[in-house]
């Protein structure tokens, strides 16, 4: 029996649970007269003739590929639930990548179910319907329409996503009664997982998660377009920051963070990850997101930030900028070394190349520089074999990029870091050198200098395309660009 059939046989509860009132609310209750009054007198706001979401054709193709991979099995992919931030406030909701990738929908509590049918599957998207006006949910419940805004009706959802829609509130019970093999994406919806607890295995569910991660390794044309949008907005966000560096000097790194966030919220959905606005020695902390330190003339600012589009695709770009607009001689030497390493890394991004090639190419340049500067004993081959350069380079030279900033993370090692680059893959190339403020193995003047340069690179049929090429990288171009923006 399908889940849809189970739902049709589920009896309605005899009595709905009352909507909970806030303990210290100013109104202790609702009179019968007010409750009756609130049921009527409202205009019809149903949205008709809606156009499908722009990626509807792509999400359908993705579901078809998923269906072909797991024939005869019920597949359950939840969006996730709201998470409490404190007391009765929640974090901003972001649907699971797996769910959004397959549906285009981004609302909390949604669940995509693929039911085996014939040689394929029949998809249903389970959602919360519009707030109930008969029981007062729409104005009394904290997640009601008058508190947080209207949800799409199930009919509207069918038009938008091209998938039959049903009420999610009865899904857990129906899944509990359903029979046959099931796979589910875990970690997002405890209620759905509880309903499936005796029907799934960790191994089978992991195979589903891995497949959905590897499916995103090669981007389709819609995804490439969204990534370019994200990068273009990010470039404008970096320009915004350069224009207000004097205000950041008067306040802190938070001014930089806030300035970029404004661009992300105006042009996109959000930032794709916590902005790293690291000035001075903070640039040597790889994921410095406190952003509460001073911004001083003469220091470098390492800004690692990305705008996330309304469809969840994020950019991931880093520039290291002289706060006063001019690199010192030593800053320029270190910056130019990282630039040279990045150039070597980008050149190695080619279809058919090993994924590791761009990392190896960049690391070799950095190792050569460290030996040349007398900071580590050569020869270079010895340094690379023993990984001695990692004291100052620390991290890998890049990662896949997409709906997650570190996209495709669940993919098998043999298809990711040990795999081969294909057209449509998008990755970052981001070498860096970091001389910690307390590193006694380097001359004092090096200490506290951190440099990273990062761009988003698309593998093409003939080579690669730098999606973030509009943002200057070479040291002299960076100085000229900053001067032009400061006017």
Short mmCIF file of C-alpha atoms in Angstrom, two decimals:
data_model
loop_
_atom_site.label_atom_id
_atom_site.label_comp_id
_atom_site.label_asym_id
_atom_site.label_seq_id
_atom_site.Cartn_x
_atom_site.Cartn_y
_atom_site.Cartn_z
CA UNK A 1 0.00 0.00 0.00
CA UNK A 2 1.33 3.46 -0.89
CA UNK A 3 1.66 6.29 1.60
CA UNK A 4 -1.02 8.19 -0.30
CA UNK A 5 -3.42 5.26 0.15
CA UNK A 6 -2.54 5.09 3.83
CA UNK A 7 -3.38 8.76 4.18
CA UNK A 8 -6.76 8.27 2.52
CA UNK A 9 -7.60 5.62 5.12
CA UNK A 10 -6.35 7.57 8.15
CA UNK A 11 -9.37 8.60 10.25
CA UNK A 12 -9.56 12.22 11.28
CA UNK A 13 -8.88 12.82 14.95
CA UNK A 14 -12.07 13.24 16.92
CA UNK A 15 -10.84 16.32 18.69
CA UNK A 16 -8.02 18.65 17.72
CA UNK A 17 -5.53 19.70 20.35
CA UNK A 18 -6.15 23.28 21.51
CA UNK A 19 -3.70 25.94 20.36
CA UNK A 20 -1.33 26.68 23.21
CA UNK A 21 -1.42 30.18 24.67
CA UNK A 22 1.70 31.99 25.80
CA UNK A 23 2.07 31.63 29.58
CA UNK A 24 2.34 35.34 30.27
CA UNK A 25 0.28 36.63 27.36
CA UNK A 26 -1.93 39.63 28.04
CA UNK A 27 -5.05 37.87 26.77
CA UNK A 28 -5.97 34.86 28.95
CA UNK A 29 -8.36 33.37 26.42
CA UNK A 30 -10.65 33.84 23.43
CA UNK A 31 -14.35 34.43 23.75
CA UNK A 32 -16.72 32.34 21.66
CA UNK A 33 -17.92 35.52 19.98
CA UNK A 34 -14.39 36.58 18.95
CA UNK A 35 -13.53 33.09 17.77
CA UNK A 36 -16.63 33.03 15.59
CA UNK A 37 -15.96 36.55 14.32
CA UNK A 38 -12.42 35.63 13.23
CA UNK A 39 -13.68 32.77 11.04
CA UNK A 40 -15.36 34.95 8.45
CA UNK A 41 -15.04 38.16 6.50
CA UNK A 42 -11.78 37.30 4.77
CA UNK A 43 -11.11 37.72 1.04
CA UNK A 44 -10.12 34.79 -1.16
CA UNK A 45 -6.32 35.04 -1.46
CA UNK A 46 -5.66 31.81 -3.36
CA UNK A 47 -2.96 32.39 -5.98
CA UNK A 48 -3.92 31.05 -9.39
CA UNK A 49 -2.03 30.55 -12.66
CA UNK A 50 1.34 30.38 -10.90
CA UNK A 51 4.40 29.72 -13.03
CA UNK A 52 6.65 26.79 -12.07
CA UNK A 53 9.87 27.64 -10.25
CA UNK A 54 12.73 28.29 -12.70
CA UNK A 55 14.47 25.01 -11.90
CA UNK A 56 11.36 22.80 -12.21
CA UNK A 57 12.68 20.97 -15.29
CA UNK A 58 16.02 20.34 -13.59
CA UNK A 59 14.49 19.09 -10.33
CA UNK A 60 12.31 16.68 -12.33
CA UNK A 61 15.39 15.31 -14.10
CA UNK A 62 17.16 14.91 -10.75
CA UNK A 63 14.22 12.95 -9.32
CA UNK A 64 14.23 10.74 -12.41
CA UNK A 65 17.94 9.96 -11.90
CA UNK A 66 17.26 9.17 -8.23
CA UNK A 67 14.37 6.89 -9.20
CA UNK A 68 16.55 4.99 -11.65
CA UNK A 69 19.23 4.43 -9.02
CA UNK A 70 16.89 2.90 -6.40
CA UNK A 71 14.12 1.01 -8.26
CA UNK A 72 11.36 -0.55 -6.17
CA UNK A 73 12.25 1.31 -2.97
CA UNK A 74 10.39 4.06 -1.14
CA UNK A 75 12.62 7.13 -0.81
CA UNK A 76 12.01 9.74 1.89
CA UNK A 77 13.80 13.11 1.79
CA UNK A 78 12.84 15.66 4.51
CA UNK A 79 13.40 19.41 4.46
CA UNK A 80 13.87 19.61 8.22
CA UNK A 81 12.19 21.52 11.02
CA UNK A 82 12.59 24.88 12.70
CA UNK A 83 15.28 24.93 15.39
CA UNK A 84 14.91 26.91 18.58
CA UNK A 85 17.44 29.68 19.09
CA UNK A 86 16.23 30.65 22.53
CA UNK A 87 12.89 30.27 24.33
CA UNK A 88 10.27 30.95 21.64
CA UNK A 89 12.52 32.32 18.89
CA UNK A 90 13.88 30.18 16.07
CA UNK A 91 16.87 30.26 13.80
CA UNK A 92 16.17 31.29 10.23
CA UNK A 93 15.17 28.11 8.42
CA UNK A 94 17.21 26.61 5.60
CA UNK A 95 15.88 23.46 4.00
CA UNK A 96 18.15 20.45 3.64
CA UNK A 97 20.23 20.58 0.49
CA UNK A 98 19.00 17.15 -0.60
CA UNK A 99 15.36 18.25 -0.38
CA UNK A 100 15.85 21.63 -2.05
CA UNK A 101 17.95 20.04 -4.82
CA UNK A 102 15.16 17.60 -5.68
CA UNK A 103 12.14 19.90 -5.29
CA UNK A 104 13.05 23.59 -5.43
CA UNK A 105 10.95 24.03 -2.27
CA UNK A 106 12.47 25.61 0.84
CA UNK A 107 9.76 25.48 3.53
CA UNK A 108 10.12 23.84 6.92
CA UNK A 109 8.54 20.45 7.66
CA UNK A 110 8.34 19.51 3.98
CA UNK A 111 9.05 15.93 2.94
CA UNK A 112 9.55 14.51 -0.54
CA UNK A 113 8.45 10.89 -0.90
CA UNK A 114 9.13 8.79 -3.99
CA UNK A 115 6.77 5.81 -4.06
CA UNK A 116 7.71 2.80 -6.23
CA UNK A 117 5.30 2.55 -9.15
CA UNK A 118 5.81 0.27 -12.14
CA UNK A 119 9.38 0.63 -13.32
CA UNK A 120 9.84 4.00 -11.65
CA UNK A 121 8.45 6.14 -8.86
CA UNK A 122 5.61 8.53 -8.21
CA UNK A 123 6.70 11.65 -6.33
CA UNK A 124 4.62 13.48 -3.73
CA UNK A 125 5.65 16.56 -1.81
CA UNK A 126 4.21 16.66 1.70
CA UNK A 127 3.78 20.17 3.10
CA UNK A 128 1.91 22.11 5.73
CA UNK A 129 -1.22 23.55 4.09
CA UNK A 130 -2.46 27.12 4.60
CA UNK A 131 -3.17 28.05 8.22
CA UNK A 132 -6.57 26.79 9.39
CA UNK A 133 -9.14 29.58 9.81
CA UNK A 134 -11.76 27.34 11.40
CA UNK A 135 -9.73 26.51 14.52
CA UNK A 136 -8.04 29.91 14.78
CA UNK A 137 -4.55 28.64 13.92
CA UNK A 138 -4.02 31.47 11.44
CA UNK A 139 -4.11 34.15 14.15
CA UNK A 140 -3.51 32.30 17.44
CA UNK A 141 -0.64 29.94 16.66
CA UNK A 142 2.92 31.28 16.77
CA UNK A 143 3.51 29.87 13.29
CA UNK A 144 0.13 31.02 12.00
CA UNK A 145 -0.35 33.18 8.93
CA UNK A 146 -0.89 36.46 10.77
CA UNK A 147 2.31 35.92 12.77
CA UNK A 148 4.84 34.66 10.23
CA UNK A 149 3.12 35.08 6.84
CA UNK A 150 1.04 32.85 4.62
CA UNK A 151 2.15 29.48 3.38
CA UNK A 152 1.35 28.31 -0.10
CA UNK A 153 -1.73 26.17 -0.38
CA UNK A 154 -1.20 22.61 -1.54
CA UNK A 155 -2.73 23.51 -4.90
CA UNK A 156 -0.33 26.42 -5.27
CA UNK A 157 2.58 24.15 -4.36
CA UNK A 158 1.62 21.69 -7.09
CA UNK A 159 1.74 24.50 -9.65
CA UNK A 160 5.09 25.79 -8.40
CA UNK A 161 7.01 22.54 -8.06
CA UNK A 162 5.26 20.28 -10.56
CA UNK A 163 4.72 17.59 -7.91
CA UNK A 164 1.43 16.39 -6.37
CA UNK A 165 1.15 17.85 -2.86
CA UNK A 166 -0.39 16.41 0.31
CA UNK A 167 -0.73 17.38 3.97
CA UNK A 168 2.45 16.51 5.85
CA UNK A 169 0.75 16.36 9.26
CA UNK A 170 -0.45 12.80 8.64
CA UNK A 171 2.67 11.55 6.91
CA UNK A 172 4.53 10.13 9.91
CA UNK A 173 1.58 7.92 10.81
CA UNK A 174 1.18 6.70 7.25
CA UNK A 175 4.89 5.94 6.93
CA UNK A 176 4.68 3.91 10.11
CA UNK A 177 2.05 1.68 8.49
CA UNK A 178 3.69 1.48 5.07
CA UNK A 179 5.43 -1.69 3.91
CA UNK A 180 8.30 -2.46 1.56
CA UNK A 181 11.95 -1.33 1.41
CA UNK A 182 12.62 2.27 2.47
CA UNK A 183 15.58 4.63 2.36
CA UNK A 184 15.62 8.03 4.07
CA UNK A 185 17.92 11.02 4.38
CA UNK A 186 18.70 11.28 8.09
CA UNK A 187 19.49 14.13 10.40
CA UNK A 188 16.74 16.60 9.51
CA UNK A 189 13.38 15.40 10.82
CA UNK A 190 13.24 13.36 14.02
CA UNK A 191 9.51 12.64 13.63
CA UNK A 192 9.93 11.13 10.19
CA UNK A 193 12.94 9.11 11.34
CA UNK A 194 10.99 7.77 14.31
CA UNK A 195 8.20 6.64 11.98
CA UNK A 196 10.72 4.73 9.88
CA UNK A 197 12.87 3.36 12.70
CA UNK A 198 12.04 -0.30 12.01
CA UNK A 199 12.12 0.03 8.22
CA UNK A 200 15.51 1.53 7.43
CA UNK A 201 19.17 0.72 8.03
CA UNK A 202 22.07 3.09 8.48
CA UNK A 203 23.96 1.45 5.61
CA UNK A 204 21.11 1.80 3.11
CA UNK A 205 20.40 5.36 4.16
CA UNK A 206 24.06 6.26 3.78
CA UNK A 207 24.00 4.95 0.21
CA UNK A 208 21.12 7.34 -0.51
CA UNK A 209 22.98 10.27 1.03
CA UNK A 210 26.14 9.46 -0.89
CA UNK A 211 24.26 9.20 -4.19
CA UNK A 212 22.60 12.59 -3.68
CA UNK A 213 25.96 14.14 -2.81
CA UNK A 214 27.70 12.71 -5.87
CA UNK A 215 24.79 13.77 -8.09
CA UNK A 216 25.81 17.37 -7.37
CA UNK A 217 29.43 16.96 -8.45
CA UNK A 218 28.61 18.01 -12.02
CA UNK A 219 26.43 21.11 -12.25
CA UNK A 220 23.74 21.57 -14.88
CA UNK A 221 23.28 24.84 -16.77
CA UNK A 222 20.80 26.21 -14.24
CA UNK A 223 23.25 25.61 -11.40
CA UNK A 224 26.13 27.25 -13.27
CA UNK A 225 23.94 30.28 -13.86
CA UNK A 226 23.05 30.48 -10.17
CA UNK A 227 26.69 30.18 -9.15
CA UNK A 228 27.58 33.03 -11.48
CA UNK A 229 24.81 35.15 -9.93
CA UNK A 230 26.19 34.40 -6.49
CA UNK A 231 29.71 35.35 -7.56
CA UNK A 232 28.59 38.56 -9.26
CA UNK A 233 26.78 39.70 -6.11
CA UNK A 234 29.83 38.74 -4.06
CA UNK A 235 32.06 40.91 -6.26
CA UNK A 236 29.76 43.85 -5.56
CA UNK A 237 29.90 43.01 -1.85
CA UNK A 238 33.70 43.22 -1.91
CA UNK A 239 33.46 46.59 -3.65
CA UNK A 240 31.09 47.77 -0.92
CA UNK A 241 33.65 46.82 1.73
CA UNK A 242 36.55 48.63 0.10
CA UNK A 243 34.47 51.81 -0.08
CA UNK A 244 33.92 51.84 3.71
CA UNK A 245 37.31 50.70 5.03
CA UNK A 246 37.73 54.06 6.74
CA UNK A 247 34.57 53.39 8.76
CA UNK A 248 35.85 49.91 9.61
CA UNK A 249 39.05 51.51 10.91
CA UNK A 250 36.92 53.72 13.14
CA UNK A 251 34.95 50.75 14.47
CA UNK A 252 35.98 47.10 13.95
CA UNK A 253 35.88 44.10 11.65
CA UNK A 254 32.13 43.97 12.34
CA UNK A 255 31.62 46.94 10.04
CA UNK A 256 33.09 44.86 7.23
CA UNK A 257 30.93 41.87 8.12
CA UNK A 258 27.79 44.02 8.27
CA UNK A 259 28.55 45.79 5.01
CA UNK A 260 28.90 42.52 3.11
CA UNK A 261 25.82 41.06 4.80
CA UNK A 262 23.72 43.96 3.50
CA UNK A 263 24.64 43.07 -0.10
CA UNK A 264 23.92 39.39 0.55
CA UNK A 265 20.45 40.09 1.92
CA UNK A 266 19.54 42.67 -0.73
CA UNK A 267 20.60 40.60 -3.74
CA UNK A 268 20.41 37.05 -2.40
CA UNK A 269 18.95 34.85 0.28
CA UNK A 270 21.75 35.22 2.80
CA UNK A 271 25.48 34.76 3.20
CA UNK A 272 26.54 31.27 2.18
CA UNK A 273 28.65 30.82 5.33
CA UNK A 274 29.95 32.90 8.21
CA UNK A 275 31.89 35.84 6.78
CA UNK A 276 35.59 35.87 7.65
CA UNK A 277 36.60 39.53 8.08
CA UNK A 278 40.09 39.03 9.48
CA UNK A 279 42.34 42.04 9.87
CA UNK A 280 45.98 41.97 10.94
CA UNK A 281 47.05 38.77 12.74
CA UNK A 282 43.45 37.49 12.69
CA UNK A 283 44.13 36.63 9.03
CA UNK A 284 46.22 33.72 10.31
CA UNK A 285 43.14 32.12 11.91
CA UNK A 286 41.58 30.17 9.06
CA UNK A 287 37.95 30.48 10.13
CA UNK A 288 38.00 33.76 12.04
CA UNK A 289 34.29 34.60 12.26
CA UNK A 290 34.24 36.53 15.54
CA UNK A 291 34.99 39.66 13.53
CA UNK A 292 35.39 41.81 16.60
CA UNK A 293 38.96 42.98 16.17
CA UNK A 294 40.47 46.30 15.11
CA UNK A 295 41.10 47.31 11.50
CA UNK A 296 44.37 49.23 11.26
CA UNK A 297 46.09 51.08 8.46
CA UNK A 298 49.23 49.22 7.46
CA UNK A 299 47.69 45.81 8.15
CA UNK A 300 46.16 43.36 5.70
CA UNK A 301 42.47 42.46 5.65
CA UNK A 302 41.62 38.88 4.67
CA UNK A 303 37.99 38.88 3.54
CA UNK A 304 36.51 35.45 2.81
CA UNK A 305 32.82 35.81 1.97
CA UNK A 306 30.08 34.62 -0.36
CA UNK A 307 26.53 35.59 -1.27
CA UNK A 308 23.98 32.78 -1.36
CA UNK A 309 21.30 33.07 -4.04
CA UNK A 310 17.58 32.58 -3.42
CA UNK A 311 18.05 29.02 -4.71
CA UNK A 312 20.82 28.28 -2.16
CA UNK A 313 23.85 28.38 -4.46
CA UNK A 314 26.78 30.15 -2.84
CA UNK A 315 29.94 31.87 -3.95
CA UNK A 316 33.15 31.46 -1.94
CA UNK A 317 35.71 34.16 -2.66
CA UNK A 318 38.71 35.48 -0.72
CA UNK A 319 40.82 38.55 -1.24
CA UNK A 320 43.60 39.83 0.99
CA UNK A 321 43.63 43.61 0.85
CA UNK A 322 45.95 46.27 2.30
CA UNK A 323 43.74 48.36 4.57
CA UNK A 324 45.45 51.60 3.47
CA UNK A 325 45.39 50.57 -0.20
CA UNK A 326 49.10 49.82 -0.59
CA UNK A 327 51.06 46.64 0.16
CA UNK A 328 54.28 46.98 2.08
CA UNK A 329 57.34 45.40 0.49
CA UNK A 330 57.11 42.25 2.64
CA UNK A 331 53.32 42.01 2.33
CA UNK A 332 53.67 42.22 -1.44
CA UNK A 333 56.35 39.51 -1.48
CA UNK A 334 54.14 37.11 0.44
CA UNK A 335 51.02 38.09 -1.53
CA UNK A 336 52.75 37.63 -4.88
CA UNK A 337 53.92 34.17 -3.81
CA UNK A 338 50.36 33.14 -3.02
CA UNK A 339 49.17 34.66 -6.32
CA UNK A 340 51.81 32.65 -8.21
CA UNK A 341 50.67 29.50 -6.41
CA UNK A 342 47.06 30.20 -7.26
CA UNK A 343 47.93 30.76 -10.91
CA UNK A 344 49.60 27.35 -10.98
CA UNK A 345 46.58 25.80 -9.28
CA UNK A 346 44.07 27.34 -11.65
CA UNK A 347 46.11 26.25 -14.68
CA UNK A 348 45.88 22.66 -13.44
CA UNK A 349 42.06 22.70 -13.42
CA UNK A 350 41.36 20.89 -16.68
CA UNK A 351 38.88 18.20 -17.79
CA UNK A 352 40.50 14.81 -17.36
CA UNK A 353 43.01 16.06 -14.80
CA UNK A 354 43.16 14.47 -11.39
CA UNK A 355 41.26 16.41 -8.75
CA UNK A 356 44.43 16.59 -6.64
CA UNK A 357 46.50 18.18 -9.42
CA UNK A 358 45.55 21.78 -8.65
CA UNK A 359 46.39 21.31 -4.97
CA UNK A 360 49.75 19.74 -5.75
CA UNK A 361 50.63 22.48 -8.24
CA UNK A 362 49.87 25.27 -5.77
CA UNK A 363 51.62 23.57 -2.86
CA UNK A 364 54.77 23.09 -4.93
CA UNK A 365 55.01 26.83 -5.62
CA UNK A 366 54.53 27.67 -1.95
CA UNK A 367 57.12 25.11 -0.89
CA UNK A 368 59.59 26.58 -3.37
CA UNK A 369 59.03 30.05 -1.94
CA UNK A 370 59.49 28.89 1.64
CA UNK A 371 62.78 27.21 0.72
CA UNK A 372 63.89 30.27 -1.27
CA UNK A 373 63.18 32.52 1.72
CA UNK A 374 65.16 30.23 4.03
CA UNK A 375 62.18 29.41 6.22
CA UNK A 376 62.44 25.65 5.68
CA UNK A 377 65.36 23.49 4.61
CA UNK A 378 65.17 22.04 1.10
CA UNK A 379 65.22 20.45 -1.29
CA UNK A 380 61.62 21.11 -2.32
CA UNK A 381 60.90 17.44 -2.97
CA UNK A 382 61.84 16.64 0.62
CA UNK A 383 59.62 19.44 1.92
CA UNK A 384 56.63 18.19 -0.08
CA UNK A 385 57.22 14.52 0.81
CA UNK A 386 57.26 15.33 4.52
CA UNK A 387 54.57 18.01 4.27
CA UNK A 388 56.81 20.54 6.01
CA UNK A 389 55.25 23.44 4.13
CA UNK A 390 51.97 22.77 5.94
CA UNK A 391 53.19 24.68 9.02
CA UNK A 392 52.48 27.81 6.98
CA UNK A 393 49.98 26.63 4.33
CA UNK A 394 47.76 24.65 6.73
CA UNK A 395 44.77 23.74 4.55
CA UNK A 396 43.91 22.06 1.28
CA UNK A 397 43.89 24.24 -1.81
CA UNK A 398 40.18 23.97 -2.58
CA UNK A 399 36.89 22.10 -2.49
CA UNK A 400 33.74 21.53 -4.49
CA UNK A 401 31.24 24.39 -4.48
CA UNK A 402 27.47 24.52 -4.93
CA UNK A 403 24.45 24.49 -2.63
CA UNK A 404 26.86 23.91 0.24
CA UNK A 405 30.00 25.97 0.47
CA UNK A 406 31.84 22.65 0.91
CA UNK A 407 29.59 20.86 -1.53
CA UNK A 408 29.30 17.12 -2.16
CA UNK A 409 30.91 16.38 1.21
CA UNK A 410 29.35 12.91 1.49
CA UNK A 411 30.69 11.76 -1.89
CA UNK A 412 32.97 8.75 -1.91
CA UNK A 413 36.68 9.52 -1.80
CA UNK A 414 37.24 7.74 -5.11
CA UNK A 415 34.79 10.04 -6.89
CA UNK A 416 35.90 13.24 -5.15
CA UNK A 417 39.50 13.83 -4.02
CA UNK A 418 40.76 10.72 -5.81
CA UNK A 419 38.56 11.37 -8.82
CA UNK A 420 38.96 13.10 -12.18
CA UNK A 421 37.69 16.55 -13.11
CA UNK A 422 34.77 16.74 -15.54
CA UNK A 423 33.14 19.66 -17.36
CA UNK A 424 30.47 21.17 -15.12
CA UNK A 425 32.36 20.69 -11.87
CA UNK A 426 32.87 23.88 -9.86
CA UNK A 427 35.57 24.20 -7.24
CA UNK A 428 37.56 26.76 -5.35
CA UNK A 429 41.28 27.35 -5.75
CA UNK A 430 42.52 29.03 -2.58
CA UNK A 431 46.17 28.69 -1.56
CA UNK A 432 47.39 30.63 1.44
CA UNK A 433 50.39 31.45 3.60
CA UNK A 434 49.93 32.14 7.29
CA UNK A 435 52.69 33.26 9.62
CA UNK A 436 51.29 33.08 13.13
CA UNK A 437 52.00 35.96 15.50
CA UNK A 438 53.74 33.59 17.93
CA UNK A 439 55.77 31.61 15.37
CA UNK A 440 59.38 31.90 16.49
CA UNK A 441 60.67 29.92 13.48
CA UNK A 442 60.21 32.88 11.12
CA UNK A 443 61.70 36.38 11.22
CA UNK A 444 59.72 38.79 13.39
CA UNK A 445 58.58 40.90 10.45
CA UNK A 446 56.71 37.90 8.97
CA UNK A 447 54.72 37.23 12.12
CA UNK A 448 51.04 38.11 11.99
CA UNK A 449 50.84 38.21 8.19
CA UNK A 450 48.24 35.95 6.59
CA UNK A 451 47.36 35.86 2.88
CA UNK A 452 44.77 33.82 1.00
CA UNK A 453 43.45 34.33 -2.53
CA UNK A 454 40.40 32.31 -3.56
CA UNK A 455 38.40 32.08 -6.75
CA UNK A 456 35.53 29.93 -7.98
CA UNK A 457 36.57 27.89 -11.01
CA UNK A 458 34.24 26.08 -13.41
CA UNK A 459 35.65 23.13 -15.37
CA UNK A 460 34.76 23.54 -19.04
CA UNK A 461 35.13 21.31 -22.11
CA UNK A 462 38.33 23.09 -23.10
CA UNK A 463 39.79 24.09 -19.74
CA UNK A 464 38.29 26.27 -17.06
CA UNK A 465 36.47 29.54 -16.44
CA UNK A 466 37.11 31.77 -13.46
CA UNK A 467 33.62 32.81 -12.34
CA UNK A 468 35.11 35.47 -10.05
CA UNK A 469 37.54 36.95 -12.59
CA UNK A 470 35.88 40.36 -12.25
CA UNK A 471 37.60 40.77 -8.87
CA UNK A 472 41.27 41.77 -9.31
CA UNK A 473 43.92 39.35 -8.02
CA UNK A 474 47.38 40.59 -9.02
CA UNK A 475 48.87 42.87 -6.37
CA UNK A 476 49.23 45.93 -8.60
CA UNK A 477 45.69 45.45 -9.94
CA UNK A 478 44.36 45.16 -6.40
CA UNK A 479 45.98 48.48 -5.45
CA UNK A 480 44.63 50.22 -8.56
CA UNK A 481 41.15 48.76 -7.99
CA UNK A 482 41.07 49.91 -4.37
CA UNK A 483 42.26 53.39 -5.34
CA UNK A 484 39.52 53.69 -7.96
CA UNK A 485 36.82 52.66 -5.46
CA UNK A 486 38.06 55.01 -2.76
CA UNK A 487 38.01 57.78 -5.34
#
